[in-house]
CSV table of C-alpha atoms and ligand atoms in Angstrom, one decimal:
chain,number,residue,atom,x,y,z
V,1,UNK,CA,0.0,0.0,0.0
V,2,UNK,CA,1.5,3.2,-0.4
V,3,UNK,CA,1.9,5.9,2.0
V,4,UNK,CA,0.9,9.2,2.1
V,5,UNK,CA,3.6,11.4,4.0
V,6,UNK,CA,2.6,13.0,7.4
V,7,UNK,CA,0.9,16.1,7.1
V,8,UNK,CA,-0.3,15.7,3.6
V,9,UNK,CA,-2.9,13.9,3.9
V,10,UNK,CA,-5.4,16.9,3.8
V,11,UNK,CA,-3.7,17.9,0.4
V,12,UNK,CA,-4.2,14.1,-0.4
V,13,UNK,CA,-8.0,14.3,0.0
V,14,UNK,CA,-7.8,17.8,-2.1
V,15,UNK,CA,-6.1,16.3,-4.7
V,16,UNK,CA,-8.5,13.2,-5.0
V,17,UNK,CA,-11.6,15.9,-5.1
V,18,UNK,CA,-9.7,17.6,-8.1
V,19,UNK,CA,-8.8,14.2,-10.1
V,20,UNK,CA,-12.5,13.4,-9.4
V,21,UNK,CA,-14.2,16.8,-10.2
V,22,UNK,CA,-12.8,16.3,-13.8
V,23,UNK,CA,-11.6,13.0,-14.7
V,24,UNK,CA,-14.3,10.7,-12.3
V,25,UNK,CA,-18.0,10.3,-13.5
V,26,UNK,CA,-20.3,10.8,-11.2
V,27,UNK,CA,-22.1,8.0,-10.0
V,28,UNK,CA,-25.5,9.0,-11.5
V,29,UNK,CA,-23.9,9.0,-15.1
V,30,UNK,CA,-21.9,5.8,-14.8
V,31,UNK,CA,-25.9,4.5,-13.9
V,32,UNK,CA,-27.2,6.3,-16.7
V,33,UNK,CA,-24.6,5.2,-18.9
V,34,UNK,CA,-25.0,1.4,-17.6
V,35,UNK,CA,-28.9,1.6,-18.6
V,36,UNK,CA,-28.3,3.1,-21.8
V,37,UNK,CA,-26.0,0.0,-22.9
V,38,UNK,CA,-28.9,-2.2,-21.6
V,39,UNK,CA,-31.0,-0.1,-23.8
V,40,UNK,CA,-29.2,-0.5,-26.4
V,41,UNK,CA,-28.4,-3.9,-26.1
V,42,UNK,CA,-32.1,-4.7,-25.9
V,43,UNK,CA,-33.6,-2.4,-28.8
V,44,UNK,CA,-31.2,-0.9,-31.3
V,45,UNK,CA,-32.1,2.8,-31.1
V,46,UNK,CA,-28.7,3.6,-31.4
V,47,UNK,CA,-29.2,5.8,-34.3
V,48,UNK,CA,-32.6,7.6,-33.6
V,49,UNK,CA,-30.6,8.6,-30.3
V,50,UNK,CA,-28.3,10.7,-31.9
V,51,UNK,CA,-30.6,12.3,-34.4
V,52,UNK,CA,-32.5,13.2,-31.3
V,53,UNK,CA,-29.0,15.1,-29.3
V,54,UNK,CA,-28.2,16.4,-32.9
V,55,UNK,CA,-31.7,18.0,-33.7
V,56,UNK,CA,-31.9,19.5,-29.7
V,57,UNK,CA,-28.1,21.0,-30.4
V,58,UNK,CA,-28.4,21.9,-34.0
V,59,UNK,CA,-30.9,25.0,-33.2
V,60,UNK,CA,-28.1,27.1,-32.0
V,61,UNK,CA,-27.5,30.1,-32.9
V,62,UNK,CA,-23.6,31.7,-31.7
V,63,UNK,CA,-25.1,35.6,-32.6
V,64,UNK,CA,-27.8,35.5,-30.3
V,65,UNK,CA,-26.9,32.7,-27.5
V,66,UNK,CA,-30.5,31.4,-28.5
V,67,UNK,CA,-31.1,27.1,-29.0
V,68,UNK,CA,-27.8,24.6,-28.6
V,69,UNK,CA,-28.3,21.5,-26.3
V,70,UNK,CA,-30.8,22.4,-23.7
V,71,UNK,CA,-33.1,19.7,-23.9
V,72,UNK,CA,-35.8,22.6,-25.4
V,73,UNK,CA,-36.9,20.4,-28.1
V,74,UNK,CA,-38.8,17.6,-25.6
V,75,UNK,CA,-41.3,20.3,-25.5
V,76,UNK,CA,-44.4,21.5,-28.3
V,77,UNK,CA,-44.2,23.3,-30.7
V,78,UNK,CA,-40.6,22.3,-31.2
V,79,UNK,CA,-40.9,18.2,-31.0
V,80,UNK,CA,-43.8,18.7,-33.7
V,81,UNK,CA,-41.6,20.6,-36.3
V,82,UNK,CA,-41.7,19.2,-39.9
V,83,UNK,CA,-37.9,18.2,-39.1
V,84,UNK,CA,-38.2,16.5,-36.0
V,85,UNK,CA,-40.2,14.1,-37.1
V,86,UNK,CA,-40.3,10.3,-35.6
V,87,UNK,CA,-38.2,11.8,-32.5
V,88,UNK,CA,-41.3,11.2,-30.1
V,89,UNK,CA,-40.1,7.8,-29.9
V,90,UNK,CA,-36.6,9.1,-28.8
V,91,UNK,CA,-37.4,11.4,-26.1
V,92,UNK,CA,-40.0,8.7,-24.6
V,93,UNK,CA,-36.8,6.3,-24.7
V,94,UNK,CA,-34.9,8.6,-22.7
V,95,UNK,CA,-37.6,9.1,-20.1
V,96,UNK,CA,-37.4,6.0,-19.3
V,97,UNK,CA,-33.8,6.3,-18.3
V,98,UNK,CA,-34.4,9.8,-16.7
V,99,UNK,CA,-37.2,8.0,-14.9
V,100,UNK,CA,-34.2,5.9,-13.1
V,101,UNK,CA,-31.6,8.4,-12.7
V,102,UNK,CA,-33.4,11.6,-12.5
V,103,UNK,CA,-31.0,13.6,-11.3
V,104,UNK,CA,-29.8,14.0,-14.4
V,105,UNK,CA,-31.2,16.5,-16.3
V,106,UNK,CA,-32.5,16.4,-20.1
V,107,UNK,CA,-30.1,18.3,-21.5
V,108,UNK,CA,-27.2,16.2,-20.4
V,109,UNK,CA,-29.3,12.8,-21.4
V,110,UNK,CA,-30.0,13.8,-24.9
V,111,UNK,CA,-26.2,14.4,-25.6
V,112,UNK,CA,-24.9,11.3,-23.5
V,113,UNK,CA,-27.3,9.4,-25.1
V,114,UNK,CA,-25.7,10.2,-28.4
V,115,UNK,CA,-22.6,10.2,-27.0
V,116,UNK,CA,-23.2,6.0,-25.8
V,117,UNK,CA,-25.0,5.3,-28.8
V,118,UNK,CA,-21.6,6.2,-31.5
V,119,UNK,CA,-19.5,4.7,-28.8
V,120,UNK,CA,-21.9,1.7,-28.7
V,121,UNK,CA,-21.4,1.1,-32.4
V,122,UNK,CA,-17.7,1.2,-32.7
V,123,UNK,CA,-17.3,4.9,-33.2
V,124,UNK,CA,-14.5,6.9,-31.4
V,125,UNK,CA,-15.0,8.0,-28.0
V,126,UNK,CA,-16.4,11.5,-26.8
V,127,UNK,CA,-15.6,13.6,-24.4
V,128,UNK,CA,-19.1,14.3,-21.8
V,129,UNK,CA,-19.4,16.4,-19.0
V,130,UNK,CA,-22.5,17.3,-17.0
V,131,UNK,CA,-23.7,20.1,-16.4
V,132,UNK,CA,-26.2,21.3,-18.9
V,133,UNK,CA,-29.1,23.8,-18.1
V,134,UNK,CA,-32.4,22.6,-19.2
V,135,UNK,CA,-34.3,25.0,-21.4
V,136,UNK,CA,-37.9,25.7,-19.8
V,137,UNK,CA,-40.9,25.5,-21.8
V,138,UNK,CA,-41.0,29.5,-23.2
V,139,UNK,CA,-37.4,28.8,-24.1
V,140,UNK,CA,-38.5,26.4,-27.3
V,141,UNK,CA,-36.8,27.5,-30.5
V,142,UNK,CA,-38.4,28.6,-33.8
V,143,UNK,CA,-38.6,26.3,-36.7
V,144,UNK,CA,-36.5,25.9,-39.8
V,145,UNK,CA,-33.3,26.2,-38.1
V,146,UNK,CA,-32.3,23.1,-38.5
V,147,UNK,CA,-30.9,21.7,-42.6
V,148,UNK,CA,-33.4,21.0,-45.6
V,149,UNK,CA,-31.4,17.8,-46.9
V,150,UNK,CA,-32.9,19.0,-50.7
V,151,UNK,CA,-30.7,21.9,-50.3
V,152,UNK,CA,-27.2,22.3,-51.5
V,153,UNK,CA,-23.8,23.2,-49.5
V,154,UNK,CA,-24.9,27.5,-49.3
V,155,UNK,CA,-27.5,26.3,-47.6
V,156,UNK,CA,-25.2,23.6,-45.6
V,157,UNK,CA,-23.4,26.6,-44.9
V,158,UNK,CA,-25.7,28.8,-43.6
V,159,UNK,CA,-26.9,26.9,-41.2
V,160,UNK,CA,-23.5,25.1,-39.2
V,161,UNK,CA,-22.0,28.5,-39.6
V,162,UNK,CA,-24.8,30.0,-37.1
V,163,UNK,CA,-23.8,27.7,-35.1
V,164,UNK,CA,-19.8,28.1,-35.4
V,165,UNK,CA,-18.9,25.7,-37.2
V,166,UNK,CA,-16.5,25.3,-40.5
V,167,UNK,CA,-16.6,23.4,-43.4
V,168,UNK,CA,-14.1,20.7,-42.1
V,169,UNK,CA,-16.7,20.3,-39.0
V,170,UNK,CA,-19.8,20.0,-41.3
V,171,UNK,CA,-18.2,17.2,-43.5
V,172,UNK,CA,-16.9,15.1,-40.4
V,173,UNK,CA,-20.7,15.4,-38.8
V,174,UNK,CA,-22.1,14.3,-41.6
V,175,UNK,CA,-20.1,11.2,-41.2
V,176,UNK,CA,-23.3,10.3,-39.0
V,177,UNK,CA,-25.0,9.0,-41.4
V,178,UNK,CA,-22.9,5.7,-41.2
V,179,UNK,CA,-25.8,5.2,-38.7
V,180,UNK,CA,-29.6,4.5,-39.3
V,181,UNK,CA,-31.9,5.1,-42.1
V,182,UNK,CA,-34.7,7.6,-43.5
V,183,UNK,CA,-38.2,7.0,-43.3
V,184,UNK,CA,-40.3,7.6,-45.6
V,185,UNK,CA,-43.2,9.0,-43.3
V,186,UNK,CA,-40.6,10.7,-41.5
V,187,UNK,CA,-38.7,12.7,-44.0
V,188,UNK,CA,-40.0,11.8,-47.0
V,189,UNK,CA,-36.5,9.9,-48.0
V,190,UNK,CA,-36.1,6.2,-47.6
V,191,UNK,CA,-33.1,4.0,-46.8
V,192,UNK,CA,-29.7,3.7,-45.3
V,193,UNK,CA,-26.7,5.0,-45.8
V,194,UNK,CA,-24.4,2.2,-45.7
V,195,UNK,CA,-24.8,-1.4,-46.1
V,196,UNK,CA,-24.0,-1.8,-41.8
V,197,UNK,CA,-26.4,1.2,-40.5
V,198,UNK,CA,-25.5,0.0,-37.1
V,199,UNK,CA,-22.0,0.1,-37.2
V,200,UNK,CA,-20.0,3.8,-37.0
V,201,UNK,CA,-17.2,3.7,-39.6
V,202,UNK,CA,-15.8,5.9,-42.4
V,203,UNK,CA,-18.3,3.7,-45.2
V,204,UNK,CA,-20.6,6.9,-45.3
V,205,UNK,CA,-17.4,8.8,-47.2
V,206,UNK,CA,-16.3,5.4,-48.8
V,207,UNK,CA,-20.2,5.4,-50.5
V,208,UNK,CA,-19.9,8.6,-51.5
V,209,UNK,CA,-16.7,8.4,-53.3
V,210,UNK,CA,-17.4,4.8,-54.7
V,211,UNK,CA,-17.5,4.6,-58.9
V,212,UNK,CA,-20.4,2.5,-58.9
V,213,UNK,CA,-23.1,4.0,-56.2
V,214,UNK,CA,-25.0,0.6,-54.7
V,215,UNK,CA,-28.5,1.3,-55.9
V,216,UNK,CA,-29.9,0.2,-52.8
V,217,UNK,CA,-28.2,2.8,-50.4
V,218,UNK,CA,-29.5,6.4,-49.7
V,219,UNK,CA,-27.7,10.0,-51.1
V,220,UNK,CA,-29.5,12.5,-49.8
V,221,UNK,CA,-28.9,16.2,-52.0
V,222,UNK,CA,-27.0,17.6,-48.7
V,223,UNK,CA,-24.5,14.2,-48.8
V,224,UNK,CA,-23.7,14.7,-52.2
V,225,UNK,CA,-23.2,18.3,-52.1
V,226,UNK,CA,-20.2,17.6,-50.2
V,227,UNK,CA,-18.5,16.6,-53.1
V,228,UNK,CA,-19.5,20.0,-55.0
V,229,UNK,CA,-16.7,22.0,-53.5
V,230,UNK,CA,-13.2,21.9,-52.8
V,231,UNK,CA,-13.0,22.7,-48.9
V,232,UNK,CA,-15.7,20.2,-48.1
V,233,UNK,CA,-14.7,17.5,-50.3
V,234,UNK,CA,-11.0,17.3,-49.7
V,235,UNK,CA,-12.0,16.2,-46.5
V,236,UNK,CA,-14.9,13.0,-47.5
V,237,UNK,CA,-11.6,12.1,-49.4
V,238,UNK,CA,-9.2,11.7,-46.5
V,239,UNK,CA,-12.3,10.4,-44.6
V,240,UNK,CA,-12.6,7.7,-47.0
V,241,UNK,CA,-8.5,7.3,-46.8
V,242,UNK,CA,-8.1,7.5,-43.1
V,243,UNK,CA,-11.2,6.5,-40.3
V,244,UNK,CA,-8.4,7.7,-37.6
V,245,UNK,CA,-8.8,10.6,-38.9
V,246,UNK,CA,-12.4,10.6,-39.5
V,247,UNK,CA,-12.7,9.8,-36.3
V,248,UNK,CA,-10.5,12.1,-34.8
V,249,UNK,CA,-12.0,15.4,-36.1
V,250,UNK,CA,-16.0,13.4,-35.3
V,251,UNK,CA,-15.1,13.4,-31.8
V,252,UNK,CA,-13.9,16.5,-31.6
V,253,UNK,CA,-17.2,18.0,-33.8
V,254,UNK,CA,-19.4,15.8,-31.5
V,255,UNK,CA,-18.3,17.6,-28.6
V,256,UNK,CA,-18.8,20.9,-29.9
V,257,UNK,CA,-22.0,20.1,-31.1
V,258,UNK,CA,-23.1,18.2,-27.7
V,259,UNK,CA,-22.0,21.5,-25.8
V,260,UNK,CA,-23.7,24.7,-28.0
V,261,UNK,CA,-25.1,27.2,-26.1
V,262,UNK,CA,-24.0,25.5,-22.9
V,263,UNK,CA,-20.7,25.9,-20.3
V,264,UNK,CA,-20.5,29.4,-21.3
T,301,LIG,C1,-31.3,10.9,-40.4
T,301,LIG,C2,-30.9,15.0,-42.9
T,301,LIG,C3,-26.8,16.1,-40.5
T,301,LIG,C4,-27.4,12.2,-37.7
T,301,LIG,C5,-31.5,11.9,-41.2
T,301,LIG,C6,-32.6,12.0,-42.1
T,301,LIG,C7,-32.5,13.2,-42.8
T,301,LIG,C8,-31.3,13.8,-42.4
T,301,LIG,C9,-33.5,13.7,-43.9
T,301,LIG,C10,-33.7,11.0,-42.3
T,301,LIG,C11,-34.7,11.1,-41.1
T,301,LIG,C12,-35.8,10.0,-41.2
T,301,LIG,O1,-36.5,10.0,-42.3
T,301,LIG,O2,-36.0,9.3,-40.3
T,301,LIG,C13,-29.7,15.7,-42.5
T,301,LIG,C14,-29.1,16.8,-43.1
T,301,LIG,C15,-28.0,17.1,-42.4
T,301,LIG,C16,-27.8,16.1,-41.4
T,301,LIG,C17,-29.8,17.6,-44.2
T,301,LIG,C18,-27.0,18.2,-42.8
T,301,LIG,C19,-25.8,18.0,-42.9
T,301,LIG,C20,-26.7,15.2,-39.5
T,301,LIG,C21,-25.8,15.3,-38.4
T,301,LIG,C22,-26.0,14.2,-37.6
T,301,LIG,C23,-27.0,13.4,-38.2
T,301,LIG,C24,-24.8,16.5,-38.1
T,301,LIG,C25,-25.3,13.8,-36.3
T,301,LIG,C26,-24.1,14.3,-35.9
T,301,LIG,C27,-28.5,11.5,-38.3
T,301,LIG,C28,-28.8,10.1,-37.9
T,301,LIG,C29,-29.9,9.7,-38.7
T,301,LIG,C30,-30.2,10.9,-39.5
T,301,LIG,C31,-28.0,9.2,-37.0
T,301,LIG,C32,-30.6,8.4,-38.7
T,301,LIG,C33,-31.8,8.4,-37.8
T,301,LIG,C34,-32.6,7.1,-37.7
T,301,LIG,O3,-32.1,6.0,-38.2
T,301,LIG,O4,-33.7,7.1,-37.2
T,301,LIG,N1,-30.7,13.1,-41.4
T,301,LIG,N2,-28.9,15.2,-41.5
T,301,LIG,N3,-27.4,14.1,-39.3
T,301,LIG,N4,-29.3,11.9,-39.3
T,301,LIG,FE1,-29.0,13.5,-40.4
């Protein structure tokens, strides 16, 4: 065993607090994490799970401080926006796990949720804190701030720009779309990205790029407009080259995204 010097042992205890203030979950999210993995074990939601974080954070706006990942979109009018679509069945998921561990707030569930749910599938791991203020019901944010996927890369731009981001950040975050499907009641688009929709990888860039697009697998007009210019698609091609990389410069996207508006 070793042995803390005489005298030290109040420094000791401080330094364990400090180690455990940043490094240490807390126990509540090593429980929420634990039932999120049963979750997902039991019912694949993976993918609808980080639609869900993604849609909540993707309202931000850096000018104004308005939207970002405060949880604002579990409430009307914002769940029943033309975008949101299907995510009903995410945000009752997540109650059920709140239910359990509820001193965790929304906020922070939606985005660990997510953050489980790319880890769960092989993708890289994100950094998560706690900590998130939950938006209260006046607080819901207006529609159509979120992309139109018939739209082209201006468009792309416009919107992950309001929320500080750069090209290089919209191209790895689209890199989602390894995961899950469209619906067609949902979004009006149907199918999968990739021939694994359960599985985070780089095959969303390799799809793209291929010579001979598989028939069967989904381009939405906002994936292929990633290839229409040269500071976005310089990066699906070292994507495709390199998933260290790819997942590298996700994680680090992921974390911005999970944390807009929030931590300020
Ligand atoms: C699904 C559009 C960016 C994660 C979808 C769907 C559309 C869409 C139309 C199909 C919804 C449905 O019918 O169920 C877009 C557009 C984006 C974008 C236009 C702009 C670049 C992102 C980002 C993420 C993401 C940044 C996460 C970081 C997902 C996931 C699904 C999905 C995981 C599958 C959901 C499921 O299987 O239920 N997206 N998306 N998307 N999106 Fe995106």
């Amino acid at each position: 065993m070793s042995c803390i010097p005489c005298g030290s042992a109040a420094a000791a205890a401080k330094a364990v607090v400090a180690v455990s203030d940043t490094t240490m979950p807390s126990k509540a999210e090593v429980q929420a994490r634990g039932l999120l993995i049963d979750l997902y074990r039991a019912k694949p939601c993976m993918p609808i799970m980080v639609r869900l974080a993604w849609h909540d954070a993707g309202t931000f706006c850096a000018k104004d401080n308005t939207g970002g990942a405060n949880a604002s979109i579990r409430f009307e009018p914002e769940i029943s926006h033309g975008a949101n679509a299907g995510l009903t069945a995410a945000t009752q998921l997540v109650q059920t796990i709140k239910d359990k561990v509820p001193e965790i707030g929304y906020a922070d569930l939606y985005q660990l949720a997510s953050v489980v749910a790319v880890e769960f599938c092989g993708g890289p791991s994100i950094p998560f804190r706690l900590g998130r203020k939950d938006a209260v019901e006046k607080e819901v944010t207006p529609d159509g701030r979120l992309p139109d996927a018939k739209q082209g890369h201006e468009h792309l731009r416009d919107i992950f720009y309001r929320m500080g981001f750069v090209d290089r950040e919209i191209v790895a975050l689209s890199g989602a779309h390894a995961l899950g499907r469209a619906h067609a009641d949902r979004s009006g688009f149907d199918g999968a990205w990739t021939k694994e929709p359960l599985v985070f990888d780089n095959a969303y860039f390799k799809e793209l790029l291929a010579k001979e697009a598989d028939p069967s697998l989904l381009k939405l007009p906002s994936d292929l407009t990633l290839l229409d210019t040269p500071s976005m698609s310089k990066w699906v091609k070292l994507y495709a080259e390199d998933e260290q990389l790819f997942f590298r410069d996700y994680a680090a996207a992921h974390l911005k995204l999970s944390e807009l508006g929030q931590f300020q």
